[in-house]
Amino acid sequence: MSCWLWLYQLTQHPERQHHTCIFVQLEMATRWGICSAGKISHDFTVALKTLPSKEHQVVAVAARDLMHAQAFATKHSIPRAYGSYEELAKDSEIDVVYVGTIHPHHLSAGRLFMNAHKNVLIEKPLAMNAGEASELISTAKRNKVFMMEALWTRFFPVSVEIRQRLAQGEVGEVQLVRADLGAPLTHIPRLAERDLGGGAVLDLGVYCLQFVLMVFNGEKPESVHASGFNLDTGVDGTMVIVLKFSGNRMAVCTCSITMMLTNDAVIVGSKGTIKVPDHMWCPTTLEVNGEVSKHPLPEPPMPLNFINSTGLRYEAQEVRQCLLQGFKECPVMSWSDSSLLAEVIDEARREVI
């Protein structure tokens, strides 16, 4: 992804000629491989098209079925298509793999690519539970590769502004955080079936919980209590999670795949309030003490499957910057952040499912 160019400058001197060697680092494009040719992989690839091609290029895609991979490659003008993830793992011209499989396959796909010494960006949730998350982190450490959980929300300009405003103390000490996300989605097998990794908290609650943990700067809650109900398929349909932090600070998260919720978030501080309106998981508007700021997204060059998906560009930019700096984990969404998030989800699910 980067190379060194030696430029030799011939300089004149009254008594002799000498060569001055100048080193210039040229940053090449980050070469992406796409694992799985599904809807989110389509949106991620479209989002990459909103970034300069000199910085991001998709060079290969893999699916379990070669025809699906080839169709995806044709649609997105990708040079190489593979009918197995193993073939993608062997491609030597890839800098990082985006893993867009369904949740239960994150562990196996992540291990496959990292054991092949590939950097990875793995869709949220990183894994099905804290044990699997720990195994993925250990695999990244052992192979000395970059790995990040693709929690795109954390990289939106709105989220960056929230962290800045909190650091500056604009709303004082945080006392309460509320985050809600829900919609009637039980007709989608991936969300309703246990074997496919379904359930409200794994797919939607993860956004609310990551928001809370971001606001509290990665602090581990003193307690996690959850209540809710399950579908006949054995997954949680709706869940309310209450987290208590030190100093009597609280957070309440509600997630549901059975009903439409407000889909917003609020941070209550001792000196004011921060509000993230509807679409808190892919935000473009922020209100701080009544002051509204807007961060519009670029228009997609192709139709998208999910709302605001060009915002996936921000996590891709973060990955590139981490790779250029030689990081193995992202400081904004670190391995410890992913571990804590998985632990909180485990505790919430343990009390309901």
CSV table of C-alpha atoms in Angstrom, one decimal:
chain,number,residue,atom,x,y,z
A,1,MET,CA,0.0,0.0,0.0
A,2,SER,CA,3.0,2.3,0.2
A,3,CYS,CA,6.4,2.3,-1.5
A,4,TRP,CA,9.6,4.3,-1.4
A,5,LEU,CA,10.8,6.3,-4.4
A,6,TRP,CA,14.5,7.3,-4.5
A,7,LEU,CA,15.0,10.6,-6.2
A,8,TYR,CA,18.5,11.6,-7.1
A,9,GLN,CA,19.1,15.2,-7.3
A,10,LEU,CA,22.3,16.3,-9.1
A,11,THR,CA,23.7,19.4,-7.4
A,12,GLN,CA,26.5,21.6,-8.6
A,13,HIS,CA,29.5,22.5,-6.4
A,14,PRO,CA,32.5,24.7,-7.2
A,15,GLU,CA,34.9,21.8,-6.6
A,16,ARG,CA,32.9,18.6,-7.2
A,17,GLN,CA,29.6,17.2,-8.1
A,18,HIS,CA,27.6,15.0,-5.6
A,19,HIS,CA,24.3,13.2,-5.5
A,20,THR,CA,21.7,14.0,-2.8
A,21,CYS,CA,19.4,11.0,-2.2
A,22,ILE,CA,15.9,12.2,-1.3
A,23,PHE,CA,13.3,9.6,0.0
A,24,VAL,CA,9.7,10.3,-0.8
A,25,GLN,CA,7.0,7.9,0.5
A,26,LEU,CA,4.2,7.4,-2.1
A,27,GLU,CA,0.9,6.3,-0.6
A,28,MET,CA,-0.8,3.8,-2.9
A,29,ALA,CA,-4.4,2.8,-2.9
A,30,THR,CA,-5.7,0.5,-0.1
A,31,ARG,CA,-6.7,-2.7,-2.0
A,32,TRP,CA,-9.9,-4.2,-0.6
A,33,GLY,CA,-11.1,-7.8,-0.8
A,34,ILE,CA,-14.9,-8.3,-0.2
A,35,CYS,CA,-16.0,-11.4,1.6
A,36,SER,CA,-19.6,-12.2,0.9
A,37,ALA,CA,-21.7,-10.8,-2.0
A,38,GLY,CA,-24.7,-9.8,0.1
A,39,LYS,CA,-26.6,-6.6,0.7
A,40,ILE,CA,-24.2,-5.0,3.2
A,41,SER,CA,-21.2,-5.8,1.0
A,42,HIS,CA,-22.9,-4.1,-1.9
A,43,ASP,CA,-23.5,-1.0,0.2
A,44,PHE,CA,-19.9,-1.0,1.5
A,45,THR,CA,-18.6,-1.3,-2.0
A,46,VAL,CA,-20.8,1.6,-3.2
A,47,ALA,CA,-19.6,3.7,-0.2
A,48,LEU,CA,-16.0,3.1,-1.3
A,49,LYS,CA,-16.9,4.5,-4.7
A,50,THR,CA,-17.5,7.9,-3.0
A,51,LEU,CA,-13.9,8.0,-2.0
A,52,PRO,CA,-10.9,8.8,-4.3
A,53,SER,CA,-9.9,5.7,-6.4
A,54,LYS,CA,-6.3,6.6,-5.7
A,55,GLU,CA,-7.0,5.8,-2.0
A,56,HIS,CA,-9.5,2.9,-2.1
A,57,GLN,CA,-9.9,0.1,-4.7
A,58,VAL,CA,-11.8,-3.1,-4.6
A,59,VAL,CA,-9.7,-5.7,-6.3
A,60,ALA,CA,-11.5,-9.0,-5.5
A,61,VAL,CA,-14.8,-10.4,-4.2
A,62,ALA,CA,-15.6,-13.9,-2.9
A,63,ALA,CA,-18.9,-15.7,-2.2
A,64,ARG,CA,-19.8,-19.3,-1.4
A,65,ASP,CA,-21.2,-19.5,-5.0
A,66,LEU,CA,-19.0,-18.4,-7.9
A,67,MET,CA,-22.0,-17.1,-9.9
A,68,HIS,CA,-22.9,-14.8,-7.1
A,69,ALA,CA,-19.4,-13.5,-6.9
A,70,GLN,CA,-19.1,-13.0,-10.6
A,71,ALA,CA,-22.4,-11.1,-10.7
A,72,PHE,CA,-21.2,-8.9,-7.9
A,73,ALA,CA,-17.9,-8.3,-9.6
A,74,THR,CA,-19.6,-7.4,-12.9
A,75,LYS,CA,-22.0,-4.9,-11.2
A,76,HIS,CA,-19.1,-3.2,-9.4
A,77,SER,CA,-16.3,-3.6,-12.0
A,78,ILE,CA,-14.2,-5.7,-9.7
A,79,PRO,CA,-11.3,-7.5,-11.5
A,80,ARG,CA,-11.4,-10.9,-9.7
A,81,ALA,CA,-14.2,-13.1,-8.4
A,82,TYR,CA,-13.8,-16.2,-6.3
A,83,GLY,CA,-16.2,-19.0,-5.5
A,84,SER,CA,-14.7,-19.6,-2.0
A,85,TYR,CA,-13.4,-17.5,0.9
A,86,GLU,CA,-10.2,-19.7,0.8
A,87,GLU,CA,-9.3,-18.4,-2.6
A,88,LEU,CA,-9.7,-14.8,-1.5
A,89,ALA,CA,-7.5,-15.5,1.5
A,90,LYS,CA,-4.7,-16.7,-0.9
A,91,ASP,CA,-4.9,-13.5,-3.0
A,92,SER,CA,-1.6,-11.8,-2.5
A,93,GLU,CA,-2.7,-8.4,-3.9
A,94,ILE,CA,-5.1,-7.6,-1.1
A,95,ASP,CA,-4.3,-5.2,1.8
A,96,VAL,CA,-7.5,-5.7,3.8
A,97,VAL,CA,-10.6,-7.9,3.7
A,98,TYR,CA,-14.1,-6.6,4.5
A,99,VAL,CA,-16.1,-9.4,6.1
A,100,GLY,CA,-19.8,-8.9,5.4
A,101,THR,CA,-21.1,-12.4,6.2
A,102,ILE,CA,-24.0,-13.0,8.6
A,103,HIS,CA,-23.0,-13.0,12.3
A,104,PRO,CA,-22.4,-16.7,13.0
A,105,HIS,CA,-19.7,-16.8,10.2
A,106,HIS,CA,-17.6,-13.9,11.5
A,107,LEU,CA,-15.4,-16.1,13.6
A,108,SER,CA,-14.6,-18.6,10.9
A,109,ALA,CA,-14.1,-16.0,8.2
A,110,GLY,CA,-12.0,-13.8,10.5
A,111,ARG,CA,-9.8,-16.7,11.5
A,112,LEU,CA,-9.4,-17.8,7.9
A,113,PHE,CA,-8.2,-14.4,6.6
A,114,MET,CA,-6.0,-13.5,9.6
A,115,ASN,CA,-4.3,-16.9,9.6
A,116,ALA,CA,-3.5,-16.0,5.9
A,117,HIS,CA,-2.0,-12.8,7.3
A,118,LYS,CA,-4.7,-10.6,5.9
A,119,ASN,CA,-5.9,-7.4,7.7
A,120,VAL,CA,-9.7,-7.5,8.4
A,121,LEU,CA,-12.6,-5.2,8.9
A,122,ILE,CA,-15.4,-7.5,10.4
A,123,GLU,CA,-19.0,-6.4,10.4
A,124,LYS,CA,-20.7,-5.8,13.7
A,125,PRO,CA,-21.2,-7.6,16.0
A,126,LEU,CA,-17.6,-8.8,15.9
A,127,ALA,CA,-18.7,-12.2,17.0
A,128,MET,CA,-21.6,-14.1,18.5
A,129,ASN,CA,-20.3,-13.8,22.1
A,130,ALA,CA,-17.3,-12.6,24.2
A,131,GLY,CA,-15.5,-15.9,23.8
A,132,GLU,CA,-15.5,-15.7,20.1
A,133,ALA,CA,-14.5,-12.0,20.2
A,134,SER,CA,-11.5,-13.0,22.4
A,135,GLU,CA,-10.5,-15.7,20.0
A,136,LEU,CA,-10.6,-13.3,17.1
A,137,ILE,CA,-8.5,-10.8,19.0
A,138,SER,CA,-6.0,-13.5,19.9
A,139,THR,CA,-5.8,-14.5,16.2
A,140,ALA,CA,-5.0,-10.9,15.2
A,141,LYS,CA,-2.3,-10.7,17.9
A,142,ARG,CA,-0.7,-14.0,16.9
A,143,ASN,CA,-0.6,-13.1,13.2
A,144,LYS,CA,0.3,-9.5,13.8
A,145,VAL,CA,-2.5,-8.2,11.6
A,146,PHE,CA,-4.9,-5.3,11.8
A,147,MET,CA,-8.5,-6.1,12.9
A,148,MET,CA,-11.4,-3.9,13.6
A,149,GLU,CA,-15.1,-4.3,14.3
A,150,ALA,CA,-17.1,-2.5,11.7
A,151,LEU,CA,-19.2,-0.3,13.9
A,152,TRP,CA,-19.6,2.4,11.3
A,153,THR,CA,-21.6,4.7,13.7
A,154,ARG,CA,-18.5,5.5,15.7
A,155,PHE,CA,-16.8,7.1,12.6
A,156,PHE,CA,-19.6,9.4,11.4
A,157,PRO,CA,-18.8,13.1,11.8
A,158,VAL,CA,-21.7,13.3,14.3
A,159,SER,CA,-19.9,10.8,16.5
A,160,VAL,CA,-16.6,12.6,16.2
A,161,GLU,CA,-18.3,15.9,17.2
A,162,ILE,CA,-20.0,14.2,20.2
A,163,ARG,CA,-16.7,13.0,21.5
A,164,GLN,CA,-15.1,16.4,21.0
A,165,ARG,CA,-18.0,18.2,22.8
A,166,LEU,CA,-17.9,15.8,25.7
A,167,ALA,CA,-14.2,16.2,26.0
A,168,GLN,CA,-14.6,19.9,26.1
A,169,GLY,CA,-17.2,19.6,28.9
A,170,GLU,CA,-19.9,21.4,27.0
A,171,VAL,CA,-22.7,19.5,28.8
A,172,GLY,CA,-20.8,19.0,32.0
A,173,GLU,CA,-20.7,15.6,33.7
A,174,VAL,CA,-22.7,12.9,31.9
A,175,GLN,CA,-25.5,11.7,34.2
A,176,LEU,CA,-27.8,9.7,32.0
A,177,VAL,CA,-27.7,8.2,28.5
A,178,ARG,CA,-30.7,6.9,26.6
A,179,ALA,CA,-30.6,5.1,23.2
A,180,ASP,CA,-33.5,3.4,21.4
A,181,LEU,CA,-33.5,1.4,18.1
A,182,GLY,CA,-36.3,-0.7,16.8
A,183,ALA,CA,-38.4,-1.6,13.8
A,184,PRO,CA,-40.8,-4.5,12.8
A,185,LEU,CA,-38.3,-6.8,11.2
A,186,THR,CA,-39.4,-10.3,12.2
A,187,HIS,CA,-40.2,-11.1,8.5
A,188,ILE,CA,-36.4,-11.1,7.8
A,189,PRO,CA,-35.0,-14.6,8.5
A,190,ARG,CA,-31.5,-13.3,9.3
A,191,LEU,CA,-33.0,-11.3,12.1
A,192,ALA,CA,-35.5,-13.8,13.4
A,193,GLU,CA,-33.8,-17.2,13.1
A,194,ARG,CA,-31.5,-18.4,15.9
A,195,ASP,CA,-29.2,-20.3,13.6
A,196,LEU,CA,-28.7,-17.2,11.5
A,197,GLY,CA,-27.6,-15.1,14.5
A,198,GLY,CA,-30.9,-13.3,14.9
A,199,GLY,CA,-32.2,-11.3,17.7
A,200,ALA,CA,-32.8,-7.6,18.6
A,201,VAL,CA,-29.7,-7.0,20.8
A,202,LEU,CA,-27.2,-8.6,18.4
A,203,ASP,CA,-28.4,-6.7,15.4
A,204,LEU,CA,-29.8,-3.4,16.7
A,205,GLY,CA,-29.0,-3.2,20.4
A,206,VAL,CA,-25.3,-3.3,19.6
A,207,TYR,CA,-25.7,0.2,18.2
A,208,CYS,CA,-27.3,1.5,21.4
A,209,LEU,CA,-24.8,-0.2,23.7
A,210,GLN,CA,-21.8,0.9,21.7
A,211,PHE,CA,-23.1,4.5,21.9
A,212,VAL,CA,-23.4,4.3,25.7
A,213,LEU,CA,-19.9,2.8,26.0
A,214,MET,CA,-18.5,5.5,23.7
A,215,VAL,CA,-20.1,8.3,25.8
A,216,PHE,CA,-18.6,6.7,29.0
A,217,ASN,CA,-15.2,6.4,27.3
A,218,GLY,CA,-14.9,2.6,27.5
A,219,GLU,CA,-15.7,2.4,31.2
A,220,LYS,CA,-17.0,-1.0,32.3
A,221,PRO,CA,-20.5,-0.6,33.9
A,222,GLU,CA,-20.9,-1.7,37.5
A,223,SER,CA,-24.0,-3.6,36.6
A,224,VAL,CA,-26.1,-4.7,33.6
A,225,HIS,CA,-29.7,-5.7,34.0
A,226,ALA,CA,-32.0,-6.7,31.1
A,227,SER,CA,-35.7,-7.6,30.6
A,228,GLY,CA,-37.6,-8.5,27.5
A,229,PHE,CA,-39.3,-11.2,25.6
A,230,ASN,CA,-38.3,-13.8,23.1
A,231,LEU,CA,-39.9,-14.9,19.8
A,232,ASP,CA,-41.0,-18.4,19.1
A,233,THR,CA,-37.8,-18.9,17.2
A,234,GLY,CA,-35.8,-18.5,20.4
A,235,VAL,CA,-34.3,-15.1,19.8
A,236,ASP,CA,-35.0,-11.9,21.7
A,237,GLY,CA,-37.7,-9.8,20.1
A,238,THR,CA,-37.5,-6.8,22.4
A,239,MET,CA,-35.1,-6.0,25.2
A,240,VAL,CA,-34.6,-3.1,27.6
A,241,ILE,CA,-31.1,-2.9,29.1
A,242,VAL,CA,-30.2,-0.8,32.2
A,243,LEU,CA,-26.5,-0.1,32.9
A,244,LYS,CA,-25.2,1.5,36.0
A,245,PHE,CA,-21.8,3.2,36.1
A,246,SER,CA,-19.7,4.6,38.9
A,247,GLY,CA,-21.0,7.7,40.6
A,248,ASN,CA,-24.7,6.9,40.1
A,249,ARG,CA,-24.5,7.5,36.3
A,250,MET,CA,-27.0,5.5,34.3
A,251,ALA,CA,-27.9,4.4,30.8
A,252,VAL,CA,-31.0,2.8,29.3
A,253,CYS,CA,-31.1,1.1,26.0
A,254,THR,CA,-34.2,-0.3,24.2
A,255,CYS,CA,-34.0,-2.5,21.1
A,256,SER,CA,-36.7,-4.3,19.2
A,257,ILE,CA,-37.3,-6.3,16.0
A,258,THR,CA,-41.0,-6.3,16.7
A,259,MET,CA,-42.0,-2.6,16.9
A,260,MET,CA,-41.0,0.8,15.7
A,261,LEU,CA,-39.1,2.9,18.3
A,262,THR,CA,-37.9,6.5,18.3
A,263,ASN,CA,-34.5,5.4,17.0
A,264,ASP,CA,-32.8,8.4,18.7
A,265,ALA,CA,-30.3,9.0,21.5
A,266,VAL,CA,-29.9,11.5,24.3
A,267,ILE,CA,-27.0,12.4,26.6
A,268,VAL,CA,-28.0,14.3,29.7
A,269,GLY,CA,-25.2,16.2,31.4
A,270,SER,CA,-25.0,18.4,34.5
A,271,LYS,CA,-24.8,21.5,32.2
A,272,GLY,CA,-26.9,20.5,29.2
A,273,THR,CA,-28.1,17.9,26.7
A,274,ILE,CA,-26.9,16.3,23.5
A,275,LYS,CA,-29.5,14.8,21.2
A,276,VAL,CA,-29.0,12.6,18.2
A,277,PRO,CA,-32.3,12.5,16.2
A,278,ASP,CA,-33.9,9.5,14.3
A,279,HIS,CA,-31.3,7.3,12.6
A,280,MET,CA,-29.0,7.4,15.6
A,281,TRP,CA,-27.1,4.4,14.1
A,282,CYS,CA,-26.2,6.4,11.0
A,283,PRO,CA,-26.6,10.0,12.2
A,284,THR,CA,-26.3,13.2,10.1
A,285,THR,CA,-27.8,15.7,12.6
A,286,LEU,CA,-26.8,16.7,16.1
A,287,GLU,CA,-28.3,19.0,18.7
A,288,VAL,CA,-26.2,20.3,21.5
A,289,ASN,CA,-27.9,22.6,24.0
A,290,GLY,CA,-30.4,23.6,21.3
A,291,GLU,CA,-27.7,24.3,18.7
A,292,VAL,CA,-28.1,22.1,15.6
A,293,SER,CA,-25.3,21.0,13.3
A,294,LYS,CA,-25.8,18.9,10.1
A,295,HIS,CA,-23.3,16.6,8.4
A,296,PRO,CA,-24.9,15.5,5.0
A,297,LEU,CA,-23.6,12.4,3.3
A,298,PRO,CA,-22.5,12.2,-0.3
A,299,GLU,CA,-25.0,10.9,-2.9
A,300,PRO,CA,-24.5,7.2,-3.8
A,301,PRO,CA,-23.5,6.4,-7.4
A,302,MET,CA,-25.7,3.3,-7.2
A,303,PRO,CA,-28.9,2.3,-5.4
A,304,LEU,CA,-28.4,1.2,-1.8
A,305,ASN,CA,-30.0,-1.5,0.4
A,306,PHE,CA,-29.9,0.4,3.6
A,307,ILE,CA,-30.4,4.1,4.6
A,308,ASN,CA,-27.4,6.4,4.7
A,309,SER,CA,-25.0,3.6,3.7
A,310,THR,CA,-22.6,6.0,2.0
A,311,GLY,CA,-21.6,6.6,5.6
A,312,LEU,CA,-19.7,3.4,5.5
A,313,ARG,CA,-17.0,5.4,3.9
A,314,TYR,CA,-15.9,6.8,7.2
A,315,GLU,CA,-14.9,3.5,8.7
A,316,ALA,CA,-13.1,2.6,5.4
A,317,GLN,CA,-11.1,5.9,5.7
A,318,GLU,CA,-10.3,5.0,9.3
A,319,VAL,CA,-9.0,1.6,8.3
A,320,ARG,CA,-6.8,3.2,5.6
A,321,GLN,CA,-5.3,5.6,8.1
A,322,CYS,CA,-4.6,2.9,10.6
A,323,LEU,CA,-2.9,0.7,8.0
A,324,LEU,CA,-0.8,3.6,6.8
A,325,GLN,CA,0.3,4.3,10.4
A,326,GLY,CA,1.1,0.6,11.1
A,327,PHE,CA,-1.6,0.2,13.7
A,328,LYS,CA,-2.9,-3.3,14.5
A,329,GLU,CA,-6.0,-2.0,16.3
A,330,CYS,CA,-8.0,1.2,15.9
A,331,PRO,CA,-7.9,3.7,18.8
A,332,VAL,CA,-11.5,4.8,18.1
A,333,MET,CA,-12.9,1.2,18.1
A,334,SER,CA,-10.2,-0.8,19.9
A,335,TRP,CA,-10.0,-4.5,20.8
A,336,SER,CA,-10.8,-3.6,24.4
A,337,ASP,CA,-13.9,-1.7,23.1
A,338,SER,CA,-15.1,-4.7,21.2
A,339,SER,CA,-14.4,-7.0,24.1
A,340,LEU,CA,-16.4,-4.9,26.6
A,341,LEU,CA,-19.3,-4.5,24.1
A,342,ALA,CA,-19.4,-8.3,23.7
A,343,GLU,CA,-19.3,-8.9,27.4
A,344,VAL,CA,-22.2,-6.5,28.0
A,345,ILE,CA,-24.3,-8.1,25.2
A,346,ASP,CA,-23.6,-11.5,26.7
A,347,GLU,CA,-24.8,-10.4,30.1
A,348,ALA,CA,-28.0,-8.9,28.7
A,349,ARG,CA,-28.8,-11.9,26.6
A,350,ARG,CA,-28.1,-14.2,29.6
A,351,GLU,CA,-30.9,-12.5,31.5
A,352,VAL,CA,-33.5,-12.7,28.7
A,353,ILE,CA,-32.8,-15.6,26.4
